[in-house]
mmCIF file of C-alpha atoms in Angstrom:
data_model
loop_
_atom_site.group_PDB
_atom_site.id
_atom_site.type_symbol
_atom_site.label_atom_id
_atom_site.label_comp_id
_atom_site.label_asym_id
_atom_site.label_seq_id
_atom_site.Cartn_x
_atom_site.Cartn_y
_atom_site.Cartn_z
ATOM 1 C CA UNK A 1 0.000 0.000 0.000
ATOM 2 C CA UNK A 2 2.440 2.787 1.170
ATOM 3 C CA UNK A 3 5.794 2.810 0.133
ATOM 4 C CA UNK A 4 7.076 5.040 2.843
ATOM 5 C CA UNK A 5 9.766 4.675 4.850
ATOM 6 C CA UNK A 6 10.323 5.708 8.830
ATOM 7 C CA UNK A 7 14.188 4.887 9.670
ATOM 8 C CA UNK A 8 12.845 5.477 13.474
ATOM 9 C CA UNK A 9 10.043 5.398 15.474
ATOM 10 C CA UNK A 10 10.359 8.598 16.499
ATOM 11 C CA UNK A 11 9.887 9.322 12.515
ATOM 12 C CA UNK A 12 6.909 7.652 12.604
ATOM 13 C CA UNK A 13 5.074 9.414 15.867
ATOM 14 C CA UNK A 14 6.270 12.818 13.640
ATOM 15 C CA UNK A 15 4.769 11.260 10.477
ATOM 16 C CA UNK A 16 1.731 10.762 12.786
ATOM 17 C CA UNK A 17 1.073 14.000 14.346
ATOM 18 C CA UNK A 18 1.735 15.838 11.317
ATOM 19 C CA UNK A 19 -0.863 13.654 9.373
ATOM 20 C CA UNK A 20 -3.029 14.345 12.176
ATOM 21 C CA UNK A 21 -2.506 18.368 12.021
ATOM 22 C CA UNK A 22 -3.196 18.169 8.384
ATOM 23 C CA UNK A 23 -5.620 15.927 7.881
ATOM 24 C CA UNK A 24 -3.952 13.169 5.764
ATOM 25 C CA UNK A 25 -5.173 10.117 5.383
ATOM 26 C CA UNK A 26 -3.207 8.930 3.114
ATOM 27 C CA UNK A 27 -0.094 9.783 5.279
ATOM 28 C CA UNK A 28 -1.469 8.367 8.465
ATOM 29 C CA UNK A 29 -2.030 5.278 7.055
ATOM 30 C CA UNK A 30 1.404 5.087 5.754
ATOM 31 C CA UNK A 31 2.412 5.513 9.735
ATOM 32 C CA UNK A 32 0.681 2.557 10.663
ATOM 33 C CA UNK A 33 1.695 -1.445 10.213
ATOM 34 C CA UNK A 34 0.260 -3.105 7.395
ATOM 35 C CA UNK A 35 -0.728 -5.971 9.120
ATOM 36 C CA UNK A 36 -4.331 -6.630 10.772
ATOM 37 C CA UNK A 37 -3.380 -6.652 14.143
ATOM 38 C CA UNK A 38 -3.258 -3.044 14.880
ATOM 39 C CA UNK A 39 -5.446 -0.920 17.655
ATOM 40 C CA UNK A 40 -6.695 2.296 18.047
ATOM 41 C CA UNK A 41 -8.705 3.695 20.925
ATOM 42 C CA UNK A 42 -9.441 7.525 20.615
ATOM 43 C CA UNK A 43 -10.269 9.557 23.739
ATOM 44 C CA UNK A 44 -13.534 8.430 25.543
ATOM 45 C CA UNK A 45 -13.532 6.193 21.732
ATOM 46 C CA UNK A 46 -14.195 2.839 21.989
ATOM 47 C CA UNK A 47 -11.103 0.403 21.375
ATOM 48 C CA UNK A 48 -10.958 0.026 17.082
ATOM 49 C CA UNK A 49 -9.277 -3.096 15.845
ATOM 50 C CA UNK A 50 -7.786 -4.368 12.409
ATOM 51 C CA UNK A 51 -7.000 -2.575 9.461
ATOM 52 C CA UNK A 52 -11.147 -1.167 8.390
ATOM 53 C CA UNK A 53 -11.999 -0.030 11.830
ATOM 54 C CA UNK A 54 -9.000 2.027 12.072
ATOM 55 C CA UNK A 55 -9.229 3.070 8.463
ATOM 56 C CA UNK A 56 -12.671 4.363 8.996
ATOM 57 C CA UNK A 57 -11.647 6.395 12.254
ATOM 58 C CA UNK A 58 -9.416 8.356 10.499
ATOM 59 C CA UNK A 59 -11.257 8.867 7.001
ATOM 60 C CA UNK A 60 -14.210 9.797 9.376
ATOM 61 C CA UNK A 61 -11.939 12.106 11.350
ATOM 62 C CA UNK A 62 -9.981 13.713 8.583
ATOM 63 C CA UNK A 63 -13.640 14.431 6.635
ATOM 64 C CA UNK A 64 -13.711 17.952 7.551
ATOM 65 C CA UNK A 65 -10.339 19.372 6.668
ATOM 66 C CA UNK A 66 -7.897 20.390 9.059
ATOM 67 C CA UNK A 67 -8.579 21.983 11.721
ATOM 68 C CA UNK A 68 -6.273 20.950 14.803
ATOM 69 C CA UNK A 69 -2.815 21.671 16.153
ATOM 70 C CA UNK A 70 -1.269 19.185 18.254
ATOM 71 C CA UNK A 71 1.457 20.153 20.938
ATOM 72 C CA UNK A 72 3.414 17.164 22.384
ATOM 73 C CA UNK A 73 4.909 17.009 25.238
ATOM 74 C CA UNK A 74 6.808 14.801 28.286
ATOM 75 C CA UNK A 75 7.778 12.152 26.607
ATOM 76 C CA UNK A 76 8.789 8.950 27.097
ATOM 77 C CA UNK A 77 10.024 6.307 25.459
ATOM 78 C CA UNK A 78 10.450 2.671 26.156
ATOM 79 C CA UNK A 79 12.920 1.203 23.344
ATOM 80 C CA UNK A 80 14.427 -2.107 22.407
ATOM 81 C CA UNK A 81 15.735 -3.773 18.870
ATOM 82 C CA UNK A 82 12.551 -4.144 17.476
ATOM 83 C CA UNK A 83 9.706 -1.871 19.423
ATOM 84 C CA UNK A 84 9.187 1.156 20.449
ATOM 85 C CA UNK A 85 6.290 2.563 23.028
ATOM 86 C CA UNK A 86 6.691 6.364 23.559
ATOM 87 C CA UNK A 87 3.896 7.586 25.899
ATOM 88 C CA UNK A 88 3.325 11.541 25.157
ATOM 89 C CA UNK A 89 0.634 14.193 26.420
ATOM 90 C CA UNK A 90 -0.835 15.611 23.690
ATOM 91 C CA UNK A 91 -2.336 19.085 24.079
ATOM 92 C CA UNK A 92 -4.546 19.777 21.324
ATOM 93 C CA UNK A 93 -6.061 23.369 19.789
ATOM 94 C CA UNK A 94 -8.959 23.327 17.519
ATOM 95 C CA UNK A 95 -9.651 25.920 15.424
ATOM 96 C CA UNK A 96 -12.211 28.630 16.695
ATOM 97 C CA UNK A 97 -11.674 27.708 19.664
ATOM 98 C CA UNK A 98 -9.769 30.280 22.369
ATOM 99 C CA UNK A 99 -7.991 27.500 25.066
ATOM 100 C CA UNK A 100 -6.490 24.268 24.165
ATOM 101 C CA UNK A 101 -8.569 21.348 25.213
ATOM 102 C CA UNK A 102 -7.620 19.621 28.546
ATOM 103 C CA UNK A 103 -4.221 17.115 27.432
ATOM 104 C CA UNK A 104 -4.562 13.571 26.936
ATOM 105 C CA UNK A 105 -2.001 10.869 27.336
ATOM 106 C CA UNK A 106 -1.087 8.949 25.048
ATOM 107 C CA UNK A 107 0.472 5.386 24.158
ATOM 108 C CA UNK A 108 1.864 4.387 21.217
ATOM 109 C CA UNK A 109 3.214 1.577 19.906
ATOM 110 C CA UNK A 110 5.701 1.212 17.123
ATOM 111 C CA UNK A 111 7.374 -2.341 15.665
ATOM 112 C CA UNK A 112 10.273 -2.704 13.767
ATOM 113 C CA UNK A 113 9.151 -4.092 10.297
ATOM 114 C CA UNK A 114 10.743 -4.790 6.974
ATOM 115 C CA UNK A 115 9.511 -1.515 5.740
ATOM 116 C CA UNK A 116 10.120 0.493 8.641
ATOM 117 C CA UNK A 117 9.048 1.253 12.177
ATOM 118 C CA UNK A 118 5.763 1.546 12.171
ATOM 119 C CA UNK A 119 3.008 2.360 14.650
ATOM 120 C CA UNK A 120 0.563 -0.736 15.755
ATOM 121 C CA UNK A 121 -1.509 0.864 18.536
ATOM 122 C CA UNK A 122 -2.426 4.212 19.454
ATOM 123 C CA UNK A 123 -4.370 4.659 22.474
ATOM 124 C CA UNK A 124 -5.590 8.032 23.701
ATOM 125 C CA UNK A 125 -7.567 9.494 26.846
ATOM 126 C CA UNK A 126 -7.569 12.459 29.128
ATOM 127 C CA UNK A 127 -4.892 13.181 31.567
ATOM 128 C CA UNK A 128 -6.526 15.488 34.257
ATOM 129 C CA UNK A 129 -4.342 17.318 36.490
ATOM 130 C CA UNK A 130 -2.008 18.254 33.769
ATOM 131 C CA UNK A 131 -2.268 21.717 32.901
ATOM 132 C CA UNK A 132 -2.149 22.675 29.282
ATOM 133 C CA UNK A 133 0.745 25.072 30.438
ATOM 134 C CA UNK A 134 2.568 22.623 32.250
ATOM 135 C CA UNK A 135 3.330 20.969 28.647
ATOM 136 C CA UNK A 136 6.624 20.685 28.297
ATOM 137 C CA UNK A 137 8.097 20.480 31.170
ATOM 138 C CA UNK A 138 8.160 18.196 34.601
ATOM 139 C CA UNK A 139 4.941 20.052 36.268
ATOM 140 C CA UNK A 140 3.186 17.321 37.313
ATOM 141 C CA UNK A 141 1.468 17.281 39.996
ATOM 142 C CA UNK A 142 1.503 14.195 42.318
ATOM 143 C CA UNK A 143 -0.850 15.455 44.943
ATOM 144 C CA UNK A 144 -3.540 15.496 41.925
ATOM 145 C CA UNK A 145 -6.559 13.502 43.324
ATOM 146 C CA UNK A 146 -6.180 9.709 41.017
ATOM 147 C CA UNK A 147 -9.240 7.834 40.135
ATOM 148 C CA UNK A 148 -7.736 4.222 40.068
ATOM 149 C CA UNK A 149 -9.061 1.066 38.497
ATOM 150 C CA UNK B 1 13.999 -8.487 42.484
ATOM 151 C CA UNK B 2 11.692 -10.705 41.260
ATOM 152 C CA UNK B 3 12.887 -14.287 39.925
ATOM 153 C CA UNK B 4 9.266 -14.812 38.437
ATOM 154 C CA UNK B 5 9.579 -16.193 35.211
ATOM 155 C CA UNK B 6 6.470 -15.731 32.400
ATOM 156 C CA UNK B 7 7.063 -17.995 29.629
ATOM 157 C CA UNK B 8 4.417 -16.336 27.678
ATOM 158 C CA UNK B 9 2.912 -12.523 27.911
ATOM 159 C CA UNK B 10 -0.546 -14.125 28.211
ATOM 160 C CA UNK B 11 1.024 -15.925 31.360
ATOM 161 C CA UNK B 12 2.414 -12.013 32.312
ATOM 162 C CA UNK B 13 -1.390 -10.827 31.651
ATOM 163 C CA UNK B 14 -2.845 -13.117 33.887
ATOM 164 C CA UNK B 15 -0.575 -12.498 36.713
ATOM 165 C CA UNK B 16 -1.120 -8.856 36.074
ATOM 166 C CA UNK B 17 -4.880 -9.441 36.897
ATOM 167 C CA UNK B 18 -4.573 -11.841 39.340
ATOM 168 C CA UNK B 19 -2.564 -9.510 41.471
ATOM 169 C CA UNK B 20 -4.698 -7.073 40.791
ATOM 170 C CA UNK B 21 -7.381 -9.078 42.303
ATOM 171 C CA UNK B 22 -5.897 -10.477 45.176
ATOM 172 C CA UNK B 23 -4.165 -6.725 45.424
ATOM 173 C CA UNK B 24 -0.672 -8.505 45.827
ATOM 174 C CA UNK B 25 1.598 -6.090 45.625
ATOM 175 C CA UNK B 26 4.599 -8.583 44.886
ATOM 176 C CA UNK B 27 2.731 -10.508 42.635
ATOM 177 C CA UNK B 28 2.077 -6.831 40.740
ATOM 178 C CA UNK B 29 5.756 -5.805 40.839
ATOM 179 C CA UNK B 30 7.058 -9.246 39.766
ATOM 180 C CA UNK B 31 5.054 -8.962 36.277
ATOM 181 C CA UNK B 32 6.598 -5.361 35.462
ATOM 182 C CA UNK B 33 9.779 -5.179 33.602
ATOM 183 C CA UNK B 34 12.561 -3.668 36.169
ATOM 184 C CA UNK B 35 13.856 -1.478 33.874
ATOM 185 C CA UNK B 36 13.109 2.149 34.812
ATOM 186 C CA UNK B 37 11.746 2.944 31.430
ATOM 187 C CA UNK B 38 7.870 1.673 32.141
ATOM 188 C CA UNK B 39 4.328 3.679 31.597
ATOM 189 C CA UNK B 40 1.165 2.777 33.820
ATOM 190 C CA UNK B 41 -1.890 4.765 33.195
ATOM 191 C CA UNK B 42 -5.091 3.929 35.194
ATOM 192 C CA UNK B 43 -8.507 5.449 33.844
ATOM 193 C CA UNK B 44 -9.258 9.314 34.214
ATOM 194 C CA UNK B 45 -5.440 9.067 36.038
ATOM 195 C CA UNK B 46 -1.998 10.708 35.036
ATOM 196 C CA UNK B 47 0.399 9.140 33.358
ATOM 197 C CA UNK B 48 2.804 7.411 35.836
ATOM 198 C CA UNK B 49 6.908 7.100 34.150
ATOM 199 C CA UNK B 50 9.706 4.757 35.826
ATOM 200 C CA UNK B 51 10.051 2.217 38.932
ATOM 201 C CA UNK B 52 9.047 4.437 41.692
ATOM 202 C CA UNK B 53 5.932 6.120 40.712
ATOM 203 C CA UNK B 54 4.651 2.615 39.440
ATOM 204 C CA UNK B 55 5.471 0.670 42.348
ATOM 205 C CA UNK B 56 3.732 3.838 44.180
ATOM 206 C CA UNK B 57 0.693 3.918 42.683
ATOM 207 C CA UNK B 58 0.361 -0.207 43.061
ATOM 208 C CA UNK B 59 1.374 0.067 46.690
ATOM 209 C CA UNK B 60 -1.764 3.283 47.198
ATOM 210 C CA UNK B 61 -4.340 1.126 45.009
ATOM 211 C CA UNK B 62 -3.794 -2.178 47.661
ATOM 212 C CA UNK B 63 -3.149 -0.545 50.862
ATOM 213 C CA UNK B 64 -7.120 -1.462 51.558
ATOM 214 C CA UNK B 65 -6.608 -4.810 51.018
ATOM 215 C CA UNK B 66 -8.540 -6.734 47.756
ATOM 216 C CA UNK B 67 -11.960 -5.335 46.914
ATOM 217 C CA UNK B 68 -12.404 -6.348 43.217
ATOM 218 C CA UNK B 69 -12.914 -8.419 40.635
ATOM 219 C CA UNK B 70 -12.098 -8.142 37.219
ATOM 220 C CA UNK B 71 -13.372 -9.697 34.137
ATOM 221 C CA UNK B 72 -11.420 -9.713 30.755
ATOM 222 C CA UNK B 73 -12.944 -10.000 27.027
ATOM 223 C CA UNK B 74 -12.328 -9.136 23.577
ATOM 224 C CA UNK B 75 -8.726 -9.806 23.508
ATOM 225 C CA UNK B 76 -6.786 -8.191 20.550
ATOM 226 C CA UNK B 77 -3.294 -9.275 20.300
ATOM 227 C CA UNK B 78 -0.385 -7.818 18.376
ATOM 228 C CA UNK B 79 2.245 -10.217 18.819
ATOM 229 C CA UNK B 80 6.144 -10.992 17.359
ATOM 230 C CA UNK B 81 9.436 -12.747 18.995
ATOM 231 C CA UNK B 82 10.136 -9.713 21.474
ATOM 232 C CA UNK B 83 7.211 -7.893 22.220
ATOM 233 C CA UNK B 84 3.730 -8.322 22.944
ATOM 234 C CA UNK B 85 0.480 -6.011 23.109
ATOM 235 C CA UNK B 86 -2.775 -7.567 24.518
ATOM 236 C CA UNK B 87 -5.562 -4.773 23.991
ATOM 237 C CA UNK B 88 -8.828 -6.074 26.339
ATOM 238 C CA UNK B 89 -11.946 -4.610 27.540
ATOM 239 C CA UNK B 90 -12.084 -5.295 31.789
ATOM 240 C CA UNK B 91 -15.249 -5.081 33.524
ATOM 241 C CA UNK B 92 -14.702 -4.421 37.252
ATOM 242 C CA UNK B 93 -17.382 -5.202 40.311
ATOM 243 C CA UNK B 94 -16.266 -3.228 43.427
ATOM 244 C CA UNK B 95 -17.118 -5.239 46.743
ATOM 245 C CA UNK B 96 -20.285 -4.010 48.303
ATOM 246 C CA UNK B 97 -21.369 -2.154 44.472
ATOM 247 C CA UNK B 98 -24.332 -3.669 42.753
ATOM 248 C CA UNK B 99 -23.291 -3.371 39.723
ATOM 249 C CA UNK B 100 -19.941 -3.651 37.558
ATOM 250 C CA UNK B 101 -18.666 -0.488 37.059
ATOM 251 C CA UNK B 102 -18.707 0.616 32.814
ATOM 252 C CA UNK B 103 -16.394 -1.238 30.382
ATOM 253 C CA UNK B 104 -12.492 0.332 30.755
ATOM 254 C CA UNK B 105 -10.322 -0.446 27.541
ATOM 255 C CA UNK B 106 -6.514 -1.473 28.498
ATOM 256 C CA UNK B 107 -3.915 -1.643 26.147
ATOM 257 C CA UNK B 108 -0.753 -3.714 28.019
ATOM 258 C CA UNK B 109 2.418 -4.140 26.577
ATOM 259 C CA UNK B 110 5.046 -7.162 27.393
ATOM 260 C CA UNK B 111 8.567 -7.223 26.094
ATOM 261 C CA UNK B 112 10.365 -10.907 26.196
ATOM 262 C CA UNK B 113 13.497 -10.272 28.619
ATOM 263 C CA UNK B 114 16.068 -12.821 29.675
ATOM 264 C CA UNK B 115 13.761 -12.872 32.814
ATOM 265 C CA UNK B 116 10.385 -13.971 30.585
ATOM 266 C CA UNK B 117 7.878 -11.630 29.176
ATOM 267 C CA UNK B 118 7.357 -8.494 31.216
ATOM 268 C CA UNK B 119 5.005 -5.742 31.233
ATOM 269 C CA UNK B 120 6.323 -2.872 30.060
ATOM 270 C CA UNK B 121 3.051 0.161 29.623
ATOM 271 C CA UNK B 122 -0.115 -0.837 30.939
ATOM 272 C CA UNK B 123 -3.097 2.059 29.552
ATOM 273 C CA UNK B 124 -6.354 2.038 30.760
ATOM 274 C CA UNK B 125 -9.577 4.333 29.824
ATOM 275 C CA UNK B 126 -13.230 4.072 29.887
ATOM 276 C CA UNK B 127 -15.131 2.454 26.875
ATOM 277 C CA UNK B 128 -18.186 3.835 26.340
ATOM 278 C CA UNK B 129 -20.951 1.873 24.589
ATOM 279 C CA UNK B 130 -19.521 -1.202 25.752
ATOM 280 C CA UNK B 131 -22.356 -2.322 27.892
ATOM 281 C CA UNK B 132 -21.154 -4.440 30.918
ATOM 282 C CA UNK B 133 -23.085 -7.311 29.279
ATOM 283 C CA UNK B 134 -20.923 -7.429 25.792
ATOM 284 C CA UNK B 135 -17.534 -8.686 27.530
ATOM 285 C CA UNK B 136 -16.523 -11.592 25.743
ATOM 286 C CA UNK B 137 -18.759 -10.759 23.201
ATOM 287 C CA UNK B 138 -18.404 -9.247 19.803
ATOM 288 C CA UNK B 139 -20.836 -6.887 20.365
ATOM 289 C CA UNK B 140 -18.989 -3.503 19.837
ATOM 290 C CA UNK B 141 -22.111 -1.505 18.668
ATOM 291 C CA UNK B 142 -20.445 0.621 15.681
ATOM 292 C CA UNK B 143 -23.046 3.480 15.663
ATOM 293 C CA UNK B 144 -22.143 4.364 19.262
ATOM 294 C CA UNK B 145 -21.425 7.965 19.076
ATOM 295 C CA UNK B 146 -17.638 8.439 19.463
ATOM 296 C CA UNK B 147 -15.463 11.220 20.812
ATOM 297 C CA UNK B 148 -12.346 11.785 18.714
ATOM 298 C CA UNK B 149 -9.348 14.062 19.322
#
């Protein structure tokens, strides 16, 4: 399908979020594995699964045009040979609107394939207590009330 | 730490919940990788990076001793030699609640280490329109409304 190329993961989670400011769907799909065992669960989303449901998200998503800017911050990244999970807060601004929504957290998961690293979950949700300023930089705050499992 | 040894990440996942359960905090910390680089994110929580904040967050969660139980279904798995990712739906009943509480989604993570399979990220989030009922069923209603980014 896509002949694209990510030398790293961190290419691909910037292949990602770019596709995702611009409303690409021909480059997000590129960022993702080719294989049916991928996942995708969206903020308050329910969890999508194999290559149609997580086609559809995005086509559905990427309808309108863009109209999103996507700050990521904190950052961290879990590495070996072969995968790669970088967890990120993403703060995003929609156009029209005056305050970036609340962050959200994010996991995602990149494998080592024979094309590339490429991404074979993404899973999103909301990440109270983390101000939208505090992006960036080590402001977390551990007193934060947690609602646990 | 630990000399646990997980032959498979499905034999990690189960530990995972079975400590969770039983709210053994040894059993928890013997199924997490001990390298500092690990992500835990509980629903509606922050995101929690490296040993101490992990082990933390564990140790807070079964300081009251085990209250719950927790039910796993629709299973997605992303699997190769080295790493694992289980993506389930867990329904959780709260001693002395009525009900289950609504559907989270949990994305886990296992990398194989010379010490067995390990979790590495564990990322859990509510799943709406998964009604309590539909675990372990395929019953992911499609024209749920969803919340994107």
């Amino acid at each position: 399908m896509s002949t694209k190329i990510f030398p790293t993961a961190q290419d691909a989670e910037n292949a990602f979020y770019e596709a995702l400011e611009r409303a690409d769907l021909e480059a997000m799909l590129a960022v993702w594995s080719e294989d049916e065992d991928i996942v995708c669960v969206h903020p308050a989303g329910q969890r999508l699964a194999g290559q149609a449901q997580v086609r559809e998200t995005w086509r559905q998503m990427f309808a309108g045009g863009p109209d999103m800017r996507v700050q990521i911050g904190q950052q961290v990244v879990v590495t070996s040979m072969m995968v790669a999970v970088h967890s990120v807060h993403e703060v995003i601004s929609v156009a029209g609107e005056q305050q970036p929504r609340p962050p959200m957290v994010a996991t995602n998961v990149y494998l080592r394939t024979p094309s590339g690293w490429r991404m074979i979950a993404h899973h999103a949700s909301p990440a109270p207590g983390q101000p939208a300023a505090g992006v960036g930089a080590a402001t977390e705050d551990p007193s934060a009330p947690k609602i646990l499992h």
